[in-house]
PDB file of C-alpha atoms in Angstrom:
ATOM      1  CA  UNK A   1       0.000   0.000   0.000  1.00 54.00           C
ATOM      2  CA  UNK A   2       1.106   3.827  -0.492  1.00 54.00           C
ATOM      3  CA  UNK A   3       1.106   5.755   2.390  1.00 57.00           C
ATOM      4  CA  UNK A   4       2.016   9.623   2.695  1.00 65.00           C
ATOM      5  CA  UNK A   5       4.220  11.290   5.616  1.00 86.00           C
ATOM      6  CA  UNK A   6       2.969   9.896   8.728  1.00 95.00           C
ATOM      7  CA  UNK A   7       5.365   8.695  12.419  1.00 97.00           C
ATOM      8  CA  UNK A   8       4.054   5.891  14.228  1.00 97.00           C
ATOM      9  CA  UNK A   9       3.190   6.716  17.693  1.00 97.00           C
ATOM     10  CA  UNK A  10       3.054   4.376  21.127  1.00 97.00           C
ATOM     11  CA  UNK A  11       1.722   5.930  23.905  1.00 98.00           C
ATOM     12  CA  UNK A  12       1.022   4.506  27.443  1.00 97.00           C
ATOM     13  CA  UNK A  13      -1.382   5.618  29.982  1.00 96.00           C
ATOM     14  CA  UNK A  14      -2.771   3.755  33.174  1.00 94.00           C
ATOM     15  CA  UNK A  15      -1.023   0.288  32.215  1.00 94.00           C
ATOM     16  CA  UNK A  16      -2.265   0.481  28.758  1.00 97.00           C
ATOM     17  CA  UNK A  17      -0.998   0.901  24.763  1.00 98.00           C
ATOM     18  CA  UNK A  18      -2.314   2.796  22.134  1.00 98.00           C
ATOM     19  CA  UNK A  19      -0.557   2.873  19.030  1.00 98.00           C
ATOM     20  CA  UNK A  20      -1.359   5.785  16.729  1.00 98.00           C
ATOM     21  CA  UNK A  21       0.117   7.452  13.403  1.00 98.00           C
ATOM     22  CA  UNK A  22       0.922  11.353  13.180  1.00 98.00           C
ATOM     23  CA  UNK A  23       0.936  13.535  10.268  1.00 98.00           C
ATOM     24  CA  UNK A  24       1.851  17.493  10.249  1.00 96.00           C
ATOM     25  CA  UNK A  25       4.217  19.538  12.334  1.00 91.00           C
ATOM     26  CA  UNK A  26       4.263  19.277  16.109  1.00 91.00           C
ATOM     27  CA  UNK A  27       3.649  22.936  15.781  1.00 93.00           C
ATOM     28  CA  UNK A  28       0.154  23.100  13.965  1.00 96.00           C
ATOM     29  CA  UNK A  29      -2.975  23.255  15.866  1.00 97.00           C
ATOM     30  CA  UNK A  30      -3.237  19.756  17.946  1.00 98.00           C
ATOM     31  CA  UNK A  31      -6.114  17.327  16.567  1.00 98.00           C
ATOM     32  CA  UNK A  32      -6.885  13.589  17.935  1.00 98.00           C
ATOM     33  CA  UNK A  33      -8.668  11.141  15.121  1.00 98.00           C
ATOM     34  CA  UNK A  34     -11.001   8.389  15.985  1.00 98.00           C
ATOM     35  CA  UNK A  35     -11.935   5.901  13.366  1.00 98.00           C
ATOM     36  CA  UNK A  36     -14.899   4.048  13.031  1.00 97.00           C
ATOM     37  CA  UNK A  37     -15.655   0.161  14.111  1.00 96.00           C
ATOM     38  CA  UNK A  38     -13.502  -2.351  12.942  1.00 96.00           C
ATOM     39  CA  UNK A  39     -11.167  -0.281  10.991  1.00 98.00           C
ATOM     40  CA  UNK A  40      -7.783   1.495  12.680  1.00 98.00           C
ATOM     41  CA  UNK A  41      -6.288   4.249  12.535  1.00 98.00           C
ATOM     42  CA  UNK A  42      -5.117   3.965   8.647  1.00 98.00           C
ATOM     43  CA  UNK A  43      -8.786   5.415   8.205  1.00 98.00           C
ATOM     44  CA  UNK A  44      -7.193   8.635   8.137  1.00 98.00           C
ATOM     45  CA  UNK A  45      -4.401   7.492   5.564  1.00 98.00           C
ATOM     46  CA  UNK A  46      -5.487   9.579   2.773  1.00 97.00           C
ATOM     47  CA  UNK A  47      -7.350  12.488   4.405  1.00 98.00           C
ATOM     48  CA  UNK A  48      -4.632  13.621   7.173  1.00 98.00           C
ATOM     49  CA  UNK A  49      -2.107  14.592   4.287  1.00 97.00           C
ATOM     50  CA  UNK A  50      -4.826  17.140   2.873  1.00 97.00           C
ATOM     51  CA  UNK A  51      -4.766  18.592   6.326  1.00 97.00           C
ATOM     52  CA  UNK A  52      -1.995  21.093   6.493  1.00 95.00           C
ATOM     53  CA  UNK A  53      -1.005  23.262   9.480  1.00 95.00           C
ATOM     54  CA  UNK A  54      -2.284  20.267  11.725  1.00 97.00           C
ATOM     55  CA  UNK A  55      -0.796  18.007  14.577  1.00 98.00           C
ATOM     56  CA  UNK A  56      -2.988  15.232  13.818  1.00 98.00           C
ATOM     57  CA  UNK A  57      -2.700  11.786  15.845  1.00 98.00           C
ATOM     58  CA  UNK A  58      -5.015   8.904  14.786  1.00 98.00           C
ATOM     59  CA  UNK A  59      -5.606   6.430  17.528  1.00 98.00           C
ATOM     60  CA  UNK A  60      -5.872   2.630  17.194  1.00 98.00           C
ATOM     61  CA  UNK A  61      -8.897   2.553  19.471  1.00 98.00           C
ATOM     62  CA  UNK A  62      -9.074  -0.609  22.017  1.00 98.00           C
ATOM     63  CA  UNK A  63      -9.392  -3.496  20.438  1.00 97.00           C
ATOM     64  CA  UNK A  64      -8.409  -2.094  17.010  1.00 98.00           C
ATOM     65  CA  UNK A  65      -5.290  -2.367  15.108  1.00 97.00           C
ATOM     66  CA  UNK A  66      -2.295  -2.692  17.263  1.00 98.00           C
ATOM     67  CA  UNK A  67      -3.813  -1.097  20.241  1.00 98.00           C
ATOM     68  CA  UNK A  68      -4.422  -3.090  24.063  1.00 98.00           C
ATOM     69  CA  UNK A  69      -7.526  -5.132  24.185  1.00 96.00           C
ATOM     70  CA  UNK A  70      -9.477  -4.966  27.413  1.00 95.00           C
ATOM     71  CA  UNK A  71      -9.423  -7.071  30.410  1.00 92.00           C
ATOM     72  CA  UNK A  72     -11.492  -9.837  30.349  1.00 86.00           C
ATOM     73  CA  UNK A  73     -13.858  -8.422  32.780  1.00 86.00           C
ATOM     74  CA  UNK A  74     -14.084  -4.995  30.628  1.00 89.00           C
ATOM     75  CA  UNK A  75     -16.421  -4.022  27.920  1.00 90.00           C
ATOM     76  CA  UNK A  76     -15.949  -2.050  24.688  1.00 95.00           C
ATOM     77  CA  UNK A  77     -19.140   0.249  25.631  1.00 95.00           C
ATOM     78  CA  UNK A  78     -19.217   3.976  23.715  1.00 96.00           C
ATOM     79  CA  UNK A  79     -18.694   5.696  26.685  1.00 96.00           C
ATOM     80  CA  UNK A  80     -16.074   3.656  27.917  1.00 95.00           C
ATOM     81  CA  UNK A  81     -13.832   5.433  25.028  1.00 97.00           C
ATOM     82  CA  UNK A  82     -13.553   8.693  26.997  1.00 98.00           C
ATOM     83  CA  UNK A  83     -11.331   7.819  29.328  1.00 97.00           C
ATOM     84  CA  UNK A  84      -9.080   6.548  26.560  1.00 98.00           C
ATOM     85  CA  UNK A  85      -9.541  10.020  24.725  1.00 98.00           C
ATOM     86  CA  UNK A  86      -8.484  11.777  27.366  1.00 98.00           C
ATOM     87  CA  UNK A  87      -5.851   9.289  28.423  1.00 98.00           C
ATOM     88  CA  UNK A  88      -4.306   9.356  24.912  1.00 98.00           C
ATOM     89  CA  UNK A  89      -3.908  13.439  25.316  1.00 98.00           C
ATOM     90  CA  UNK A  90      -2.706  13.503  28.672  1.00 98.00           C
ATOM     91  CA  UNK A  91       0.017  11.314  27.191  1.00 98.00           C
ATOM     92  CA  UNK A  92       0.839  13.526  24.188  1.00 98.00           C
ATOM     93  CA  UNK A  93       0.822  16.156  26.752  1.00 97.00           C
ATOM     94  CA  UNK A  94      -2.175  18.251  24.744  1.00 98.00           C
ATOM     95  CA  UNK A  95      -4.852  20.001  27.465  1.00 97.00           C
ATOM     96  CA  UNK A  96      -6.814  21.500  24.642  1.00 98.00           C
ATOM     97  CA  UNK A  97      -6.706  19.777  21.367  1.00 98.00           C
ATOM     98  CA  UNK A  98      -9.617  19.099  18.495  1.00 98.00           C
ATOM     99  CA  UNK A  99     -11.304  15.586  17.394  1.00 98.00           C
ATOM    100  CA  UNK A 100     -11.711  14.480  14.274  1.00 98.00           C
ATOM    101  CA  UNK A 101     -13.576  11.264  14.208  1.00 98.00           C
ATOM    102  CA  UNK A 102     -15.528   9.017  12.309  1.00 98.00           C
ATOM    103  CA  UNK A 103     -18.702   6.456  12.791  1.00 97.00           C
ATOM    104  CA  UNK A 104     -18.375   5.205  16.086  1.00 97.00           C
ATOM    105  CA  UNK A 105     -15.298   7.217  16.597  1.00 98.00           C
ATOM    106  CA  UNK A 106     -17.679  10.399  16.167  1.00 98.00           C
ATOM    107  CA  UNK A 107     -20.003   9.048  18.560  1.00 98.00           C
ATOM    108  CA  UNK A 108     -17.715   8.721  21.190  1.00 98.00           C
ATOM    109  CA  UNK A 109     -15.427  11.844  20.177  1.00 98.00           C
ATOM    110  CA  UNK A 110     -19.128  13.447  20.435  1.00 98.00           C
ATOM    111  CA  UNK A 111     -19.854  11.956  24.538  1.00 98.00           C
ATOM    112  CA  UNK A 112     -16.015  12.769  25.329  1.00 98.00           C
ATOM    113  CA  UNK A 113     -16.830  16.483  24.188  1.00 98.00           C
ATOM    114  CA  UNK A 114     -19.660  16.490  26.045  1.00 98.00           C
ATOM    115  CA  UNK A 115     -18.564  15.049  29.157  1.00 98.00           C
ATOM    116  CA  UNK A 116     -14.974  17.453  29.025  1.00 98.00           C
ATOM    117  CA  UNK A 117     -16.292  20.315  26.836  1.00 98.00           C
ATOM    118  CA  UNK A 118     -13.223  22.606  28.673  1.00 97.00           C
ATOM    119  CA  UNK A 119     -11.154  20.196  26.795  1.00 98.00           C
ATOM    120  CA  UNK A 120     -12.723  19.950  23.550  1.00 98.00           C
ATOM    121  CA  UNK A 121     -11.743  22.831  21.096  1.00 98.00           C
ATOM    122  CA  UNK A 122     -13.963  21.786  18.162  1.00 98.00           C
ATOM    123  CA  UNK A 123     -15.567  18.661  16.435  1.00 98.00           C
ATOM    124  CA  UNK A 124     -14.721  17.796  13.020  1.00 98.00           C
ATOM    125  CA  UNK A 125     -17.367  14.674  12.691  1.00 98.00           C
ATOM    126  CA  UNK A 126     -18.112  11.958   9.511  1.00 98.00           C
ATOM    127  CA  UNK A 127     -21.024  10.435   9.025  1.00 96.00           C
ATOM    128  CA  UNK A 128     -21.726   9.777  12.980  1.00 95.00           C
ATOM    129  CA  UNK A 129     -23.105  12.086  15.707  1.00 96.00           C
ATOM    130  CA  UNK A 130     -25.239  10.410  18.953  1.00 94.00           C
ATOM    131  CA  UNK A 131     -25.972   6.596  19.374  1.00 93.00           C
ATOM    132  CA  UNK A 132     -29.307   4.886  18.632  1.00 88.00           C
ATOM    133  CA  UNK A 133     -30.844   5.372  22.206  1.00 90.00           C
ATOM    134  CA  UNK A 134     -33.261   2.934  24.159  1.00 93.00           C
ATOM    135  CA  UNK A 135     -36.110   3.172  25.738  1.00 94.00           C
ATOM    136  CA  UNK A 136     -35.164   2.446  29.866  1.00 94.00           C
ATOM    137  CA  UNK A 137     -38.238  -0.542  29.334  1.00 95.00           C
ATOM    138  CA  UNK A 138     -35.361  -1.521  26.841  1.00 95.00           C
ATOM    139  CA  UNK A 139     -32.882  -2.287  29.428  1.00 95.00           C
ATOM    140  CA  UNK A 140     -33.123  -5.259  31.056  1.00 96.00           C
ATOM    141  CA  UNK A 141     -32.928  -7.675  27.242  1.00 96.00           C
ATOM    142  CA  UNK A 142     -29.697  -5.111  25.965  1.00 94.00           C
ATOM    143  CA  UNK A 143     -28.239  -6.610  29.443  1.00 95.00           C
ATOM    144  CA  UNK A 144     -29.078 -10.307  28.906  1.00 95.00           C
ATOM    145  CA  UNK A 145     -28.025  -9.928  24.816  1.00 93.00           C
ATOM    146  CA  UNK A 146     -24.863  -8.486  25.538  1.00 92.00           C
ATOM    147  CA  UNK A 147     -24.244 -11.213  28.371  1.00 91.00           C
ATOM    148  CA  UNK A 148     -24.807 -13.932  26.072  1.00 91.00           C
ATOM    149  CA  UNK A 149     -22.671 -12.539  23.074  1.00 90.00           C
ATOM    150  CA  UNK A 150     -20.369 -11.368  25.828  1.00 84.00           C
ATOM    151  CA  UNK A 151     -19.696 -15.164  26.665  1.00 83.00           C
ATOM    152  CA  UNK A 152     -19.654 -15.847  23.098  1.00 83.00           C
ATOM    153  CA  UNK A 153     -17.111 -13.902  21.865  1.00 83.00           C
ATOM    154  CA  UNK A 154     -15.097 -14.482  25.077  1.00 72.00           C
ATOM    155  CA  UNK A 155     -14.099 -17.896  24.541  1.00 62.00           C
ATOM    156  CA  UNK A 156     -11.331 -19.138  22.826  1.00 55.00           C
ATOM    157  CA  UNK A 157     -12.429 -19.904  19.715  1.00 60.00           C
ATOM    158  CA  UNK A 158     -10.460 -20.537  16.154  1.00 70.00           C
ATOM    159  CA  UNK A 159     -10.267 -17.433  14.328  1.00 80.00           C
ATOM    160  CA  UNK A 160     -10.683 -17.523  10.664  1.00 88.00           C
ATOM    161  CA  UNK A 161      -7.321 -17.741   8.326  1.00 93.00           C
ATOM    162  CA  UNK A 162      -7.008 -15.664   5.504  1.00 95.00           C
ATOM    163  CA  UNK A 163      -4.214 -17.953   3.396  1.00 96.00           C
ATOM    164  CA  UNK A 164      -3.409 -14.980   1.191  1.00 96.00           C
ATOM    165  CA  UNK A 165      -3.399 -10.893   2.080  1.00 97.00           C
ATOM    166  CA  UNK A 166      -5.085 -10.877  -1.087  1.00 97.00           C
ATOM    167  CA  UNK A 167      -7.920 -12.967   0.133  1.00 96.00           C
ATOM    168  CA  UNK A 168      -7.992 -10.775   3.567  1.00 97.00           C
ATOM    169  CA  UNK A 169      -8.547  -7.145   1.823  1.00 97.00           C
ATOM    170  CA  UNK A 170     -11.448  -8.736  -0.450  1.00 96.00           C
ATOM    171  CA  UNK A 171     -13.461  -9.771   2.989  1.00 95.00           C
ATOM    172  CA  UNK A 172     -12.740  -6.351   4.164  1.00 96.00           C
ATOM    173  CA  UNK A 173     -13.950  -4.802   0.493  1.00 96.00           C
ATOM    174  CA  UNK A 174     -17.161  -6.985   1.503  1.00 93.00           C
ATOM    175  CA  UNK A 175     -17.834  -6.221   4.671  1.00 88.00           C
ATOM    176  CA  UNK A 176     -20.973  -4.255   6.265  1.00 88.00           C
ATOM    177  CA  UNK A 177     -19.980  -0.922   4.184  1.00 91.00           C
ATOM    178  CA  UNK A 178     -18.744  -2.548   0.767  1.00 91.00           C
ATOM    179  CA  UNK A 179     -14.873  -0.458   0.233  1.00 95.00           C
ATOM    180  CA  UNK A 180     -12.909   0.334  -2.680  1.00 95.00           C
ATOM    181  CA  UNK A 181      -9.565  -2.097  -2.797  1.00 96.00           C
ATOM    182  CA  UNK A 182      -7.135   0.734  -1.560  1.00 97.00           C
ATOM    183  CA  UNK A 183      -9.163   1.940   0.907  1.00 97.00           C
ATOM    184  CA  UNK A 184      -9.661  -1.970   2.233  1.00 97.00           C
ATOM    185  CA  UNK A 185      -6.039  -2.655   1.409  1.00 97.00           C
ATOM    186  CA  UNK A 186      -4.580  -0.017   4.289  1.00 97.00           C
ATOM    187  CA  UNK A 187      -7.299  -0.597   7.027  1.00 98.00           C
ATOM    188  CA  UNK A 188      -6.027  -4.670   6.217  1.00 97.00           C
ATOM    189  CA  UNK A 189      -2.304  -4.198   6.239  1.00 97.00           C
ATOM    190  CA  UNK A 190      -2.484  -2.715   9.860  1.00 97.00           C
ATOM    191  CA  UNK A 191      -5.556  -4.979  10.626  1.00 97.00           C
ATOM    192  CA  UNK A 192      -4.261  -8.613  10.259  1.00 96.00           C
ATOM    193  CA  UNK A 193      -0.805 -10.109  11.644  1.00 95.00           C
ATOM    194  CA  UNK A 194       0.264 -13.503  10.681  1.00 94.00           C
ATOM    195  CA  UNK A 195      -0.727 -16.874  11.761  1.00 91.00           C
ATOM    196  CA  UNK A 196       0.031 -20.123  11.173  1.00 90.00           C
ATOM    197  CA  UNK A 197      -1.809 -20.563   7.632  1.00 91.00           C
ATOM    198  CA  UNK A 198      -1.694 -16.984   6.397  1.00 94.00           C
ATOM    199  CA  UNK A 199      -3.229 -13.845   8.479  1.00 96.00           C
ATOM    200  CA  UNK A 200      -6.182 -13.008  11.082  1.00 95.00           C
ATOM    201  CA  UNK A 201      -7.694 -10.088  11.889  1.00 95.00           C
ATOM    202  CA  UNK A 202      -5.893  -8.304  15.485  1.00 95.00           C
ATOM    203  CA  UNK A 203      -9.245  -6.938  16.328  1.00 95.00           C
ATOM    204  CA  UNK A 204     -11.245  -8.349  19.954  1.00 94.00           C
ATOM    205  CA  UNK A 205     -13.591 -10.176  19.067  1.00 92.00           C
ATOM    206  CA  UNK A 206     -15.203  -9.085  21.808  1.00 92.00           C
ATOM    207  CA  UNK A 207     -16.350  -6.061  20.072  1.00 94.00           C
ATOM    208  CA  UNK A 208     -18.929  -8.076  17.958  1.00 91.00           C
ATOM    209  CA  UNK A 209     -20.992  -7.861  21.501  1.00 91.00           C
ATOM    210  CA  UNK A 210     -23.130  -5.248  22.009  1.00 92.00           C
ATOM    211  CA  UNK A 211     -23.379  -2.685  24.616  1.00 93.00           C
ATOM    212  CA  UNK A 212     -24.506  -4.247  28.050  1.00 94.00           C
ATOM    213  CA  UNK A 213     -26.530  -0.945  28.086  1.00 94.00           C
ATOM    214  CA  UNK A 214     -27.590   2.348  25.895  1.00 95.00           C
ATOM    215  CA  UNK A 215     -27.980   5.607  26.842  1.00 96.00           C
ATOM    216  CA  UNK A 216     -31.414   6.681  26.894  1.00 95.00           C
ATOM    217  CA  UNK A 217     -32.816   9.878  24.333  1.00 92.00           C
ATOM    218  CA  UNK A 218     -32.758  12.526  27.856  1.00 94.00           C
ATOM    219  CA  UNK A 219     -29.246  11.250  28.433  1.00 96.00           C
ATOM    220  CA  UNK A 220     -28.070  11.586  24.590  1.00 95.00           C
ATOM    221  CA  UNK A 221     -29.556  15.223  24.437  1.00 94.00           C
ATOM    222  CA  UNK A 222     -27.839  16.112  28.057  1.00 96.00           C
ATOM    223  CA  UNK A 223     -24.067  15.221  26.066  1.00 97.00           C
ATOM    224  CA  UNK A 224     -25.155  17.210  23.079  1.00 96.00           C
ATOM    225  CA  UNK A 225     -26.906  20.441  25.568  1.00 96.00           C
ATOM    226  CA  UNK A 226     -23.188  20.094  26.672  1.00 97.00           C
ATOM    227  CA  UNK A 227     -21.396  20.839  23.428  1.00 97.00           C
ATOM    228  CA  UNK A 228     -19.811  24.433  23.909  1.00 96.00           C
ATOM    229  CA  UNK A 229     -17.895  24.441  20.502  1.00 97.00           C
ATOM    230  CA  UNK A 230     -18.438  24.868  17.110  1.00 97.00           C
ATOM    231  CA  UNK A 231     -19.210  21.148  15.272  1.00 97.00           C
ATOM    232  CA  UNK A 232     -19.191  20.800  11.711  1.00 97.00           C
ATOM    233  CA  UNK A 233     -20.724  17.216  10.710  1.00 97.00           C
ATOM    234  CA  UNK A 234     -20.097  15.674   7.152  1.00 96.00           C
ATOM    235  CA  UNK A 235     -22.930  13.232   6.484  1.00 95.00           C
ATOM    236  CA  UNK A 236     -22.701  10.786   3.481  1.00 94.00           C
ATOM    237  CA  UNK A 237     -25.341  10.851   0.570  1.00 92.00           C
ATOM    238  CA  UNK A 238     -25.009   6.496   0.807  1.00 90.00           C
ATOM    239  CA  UNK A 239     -24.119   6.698   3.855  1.00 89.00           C
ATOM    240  CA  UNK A 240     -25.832   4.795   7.125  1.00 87.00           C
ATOM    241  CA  UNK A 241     -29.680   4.052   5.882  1.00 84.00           C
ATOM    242  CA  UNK A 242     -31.923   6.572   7.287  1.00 83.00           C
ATOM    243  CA  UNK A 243     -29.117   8.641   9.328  1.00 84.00           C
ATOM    244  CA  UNK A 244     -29.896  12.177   7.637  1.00 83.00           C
ATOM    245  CA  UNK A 245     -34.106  11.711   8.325  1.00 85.00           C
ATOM    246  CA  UNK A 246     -32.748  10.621  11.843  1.00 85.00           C
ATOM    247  CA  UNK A 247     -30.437  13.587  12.952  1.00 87.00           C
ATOM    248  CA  UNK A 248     -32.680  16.091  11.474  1.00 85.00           C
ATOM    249  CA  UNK A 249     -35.026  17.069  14.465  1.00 85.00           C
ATOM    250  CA  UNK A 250     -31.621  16.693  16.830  1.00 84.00           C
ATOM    251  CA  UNK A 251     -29.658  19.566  14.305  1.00 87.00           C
ATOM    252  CA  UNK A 252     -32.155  21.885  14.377  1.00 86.00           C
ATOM    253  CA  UNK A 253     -32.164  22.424  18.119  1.00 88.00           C
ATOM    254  CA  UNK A 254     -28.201  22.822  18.748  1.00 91.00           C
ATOM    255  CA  UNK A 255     -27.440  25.975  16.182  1.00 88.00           C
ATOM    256  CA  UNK A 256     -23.366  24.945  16.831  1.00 92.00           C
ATOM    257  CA  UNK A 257     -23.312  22.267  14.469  1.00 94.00           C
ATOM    258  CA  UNK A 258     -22.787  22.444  11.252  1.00 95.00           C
ATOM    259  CA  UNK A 259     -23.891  19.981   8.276  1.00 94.00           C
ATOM    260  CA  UNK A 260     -23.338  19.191   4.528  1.00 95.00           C
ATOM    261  CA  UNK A 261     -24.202  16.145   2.740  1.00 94.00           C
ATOM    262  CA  UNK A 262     -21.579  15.276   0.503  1.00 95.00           C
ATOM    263  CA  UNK A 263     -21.481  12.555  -1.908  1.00 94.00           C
ATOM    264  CA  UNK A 264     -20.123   9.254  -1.087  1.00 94.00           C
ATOM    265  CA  UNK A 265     -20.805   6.116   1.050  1.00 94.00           C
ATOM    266  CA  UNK A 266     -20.144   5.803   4.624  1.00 95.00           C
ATOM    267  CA  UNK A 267     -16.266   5.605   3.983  1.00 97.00           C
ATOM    268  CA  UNK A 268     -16.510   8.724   2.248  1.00 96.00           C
ATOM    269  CA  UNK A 269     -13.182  10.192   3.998  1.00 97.00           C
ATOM    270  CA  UNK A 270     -11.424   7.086   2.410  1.00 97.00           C
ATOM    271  CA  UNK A 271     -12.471   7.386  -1.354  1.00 95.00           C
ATOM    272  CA  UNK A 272     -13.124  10.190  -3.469  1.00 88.00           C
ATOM    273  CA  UNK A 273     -15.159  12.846  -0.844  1.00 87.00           C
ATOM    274  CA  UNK A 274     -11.759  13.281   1.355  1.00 96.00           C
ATOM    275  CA  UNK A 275     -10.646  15.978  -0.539  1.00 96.00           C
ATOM    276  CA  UNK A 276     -14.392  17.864  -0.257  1.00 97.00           C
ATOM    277  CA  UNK A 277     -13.893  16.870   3.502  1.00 98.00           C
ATOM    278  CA  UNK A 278     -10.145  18.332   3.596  1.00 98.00           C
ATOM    279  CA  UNK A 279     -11.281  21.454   2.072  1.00 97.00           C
ATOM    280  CA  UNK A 280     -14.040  22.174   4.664  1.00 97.00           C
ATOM    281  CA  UNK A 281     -12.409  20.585   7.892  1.00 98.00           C
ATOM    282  CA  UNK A 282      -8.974  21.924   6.842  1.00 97.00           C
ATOM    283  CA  UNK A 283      -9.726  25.853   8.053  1.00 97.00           C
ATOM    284  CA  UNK A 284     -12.465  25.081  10.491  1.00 98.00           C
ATOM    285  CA  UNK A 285      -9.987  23.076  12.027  1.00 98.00           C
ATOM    286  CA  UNK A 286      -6.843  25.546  11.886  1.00 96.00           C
ATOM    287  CA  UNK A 287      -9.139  27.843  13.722  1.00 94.00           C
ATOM    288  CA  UNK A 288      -9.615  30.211  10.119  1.00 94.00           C
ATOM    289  CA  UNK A 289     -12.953  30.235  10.417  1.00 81.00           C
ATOM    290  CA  UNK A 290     -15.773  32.186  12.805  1.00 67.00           C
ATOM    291  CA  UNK A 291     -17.845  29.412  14.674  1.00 56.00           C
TER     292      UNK A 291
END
């Protein structure tokens, strides 16, 4: 794969690893980027080069990439991400610094603003906002579901072989959000390592479970009521089904954020629409532009 002026980037925090790539000078304004669900950090290969004047880090999230997997007595629930947010720019030694995020990575970059908006400078989001919320009625089956996939995914179980690389990016091409080959080609270079037969995937399994429990709609609106900076939200024309109807009654009651629909599928940032995204994130998030 071809890949464009980026470090690689350990950092360690409360006994755990997060590996991360950097683009940009050390000097240009300080941005963390959060990639979507079962991808890495190489979600960001061919956007973060667009970005200039920017200190942007992209995280391997738990789980993902080359990054620590939880304990076995942990879970991979959105919210649990803050504290890995945070942790990650305590360790680059950033007290105020942007996100940039994707998916699920915009989900959680969106509760970690809204739980530290002192820390948050502004929110550069792709096709993701708030999580699908539950009724509280709803509660008691997400508990016993994610239990039972919980136990599932826990045990030690053969993980599929991919004889060939070749054969690995085409399963990734095919996956929930079909991909084009270079964009599944990066996320699979940094998201298999070798095994006896060929390659497997490094991600937990454990993040095929779902969340032992969802935030409820008065609990999503209270992060969002809590978003102090400017947001600017790219949403994909093929993106997530029914995501724009969705987020339409939420955008029209928080004046901060900012949307265009761009054309593209849910990957957008990975394919053609990164330099549309690059040339709207790119001042907003160099600070050129009046929230």
């Amino acid at each position: 794969m071809k890949h464009t002026g980026y470090s690689e980037v350990h950092l360690e925090f409360d006994s755990k690893a997060i590996a991360a790539r950097q683009w940009g000078s050390v000097e240009g304004e300080r941005v963390l980027a959060l990639h979507g669900w079962l991808d890495n950090c190489a979600s960001f290969d061919r956007l973060a080069p667009m970005l200039k004047g920017i200190n942007l880090v992209a995280l391997d999230m738990a789980g993902h990439g080359r990054s620590y997997h939880r304990s076995s007595d942990a879970n991979y629930n959105i919210w649990e991400e803050t504290e890995d947010i945070l942790g990650a720019a305590e360790a680059l030694g950033w007290r105020k610094f942007s996100l940039l995020a994707h998916s699920r990575g915009a989900i959680a970059g969106m509760i970690a603003a809204g739980a530290f908006p002192g820390r948050v400078k502004r929110l550069a989001l792709i096709d993701g906002l708030v999580p699908p919320s539950a009724e509280d009625a709803q509660a008691p089956d997400i508990l016993a579901r994610a239990i039972a996939q919980r136990a599932r995914y826990s045990v030690v179980r053969k993980a599929r072989v991919y004889r060939t690389f070749a054969q690995a990016v085409e399963a990734r091409m095919n996956g929930m959000f079909p991909l084009s080959a270079w964009a599944a080609g990066v996320l699979t270079e940094r998201g298999i390592r070798p095994a006896d037969g060929g390659f497997i995937w490094r991600n937990d399994p454990r993040l095929m479970a779902s969340s032992t429990a969802k935030l409820n709609g008065a609990q999503v609106r209270a992060f969002l009521s809590r978003l102090n900076m400017p947001v600017r939200l790219v949403l994909a024309e093929g993106g997530i089904e029914g995501m724009i109807e969705r987020l339409r009654p939420v955008l029209k009651e928080h004046e901060n954020i900012t949307v265009q629909v761009m054309p593209g599928s849910h990957h957008l940032h990975m394919e053609a629409g990164a330099e549309g995204i690059a040339a709207w994130f790119g001042p907003f998030l160099r600070g050129e532009v009046d929230p």
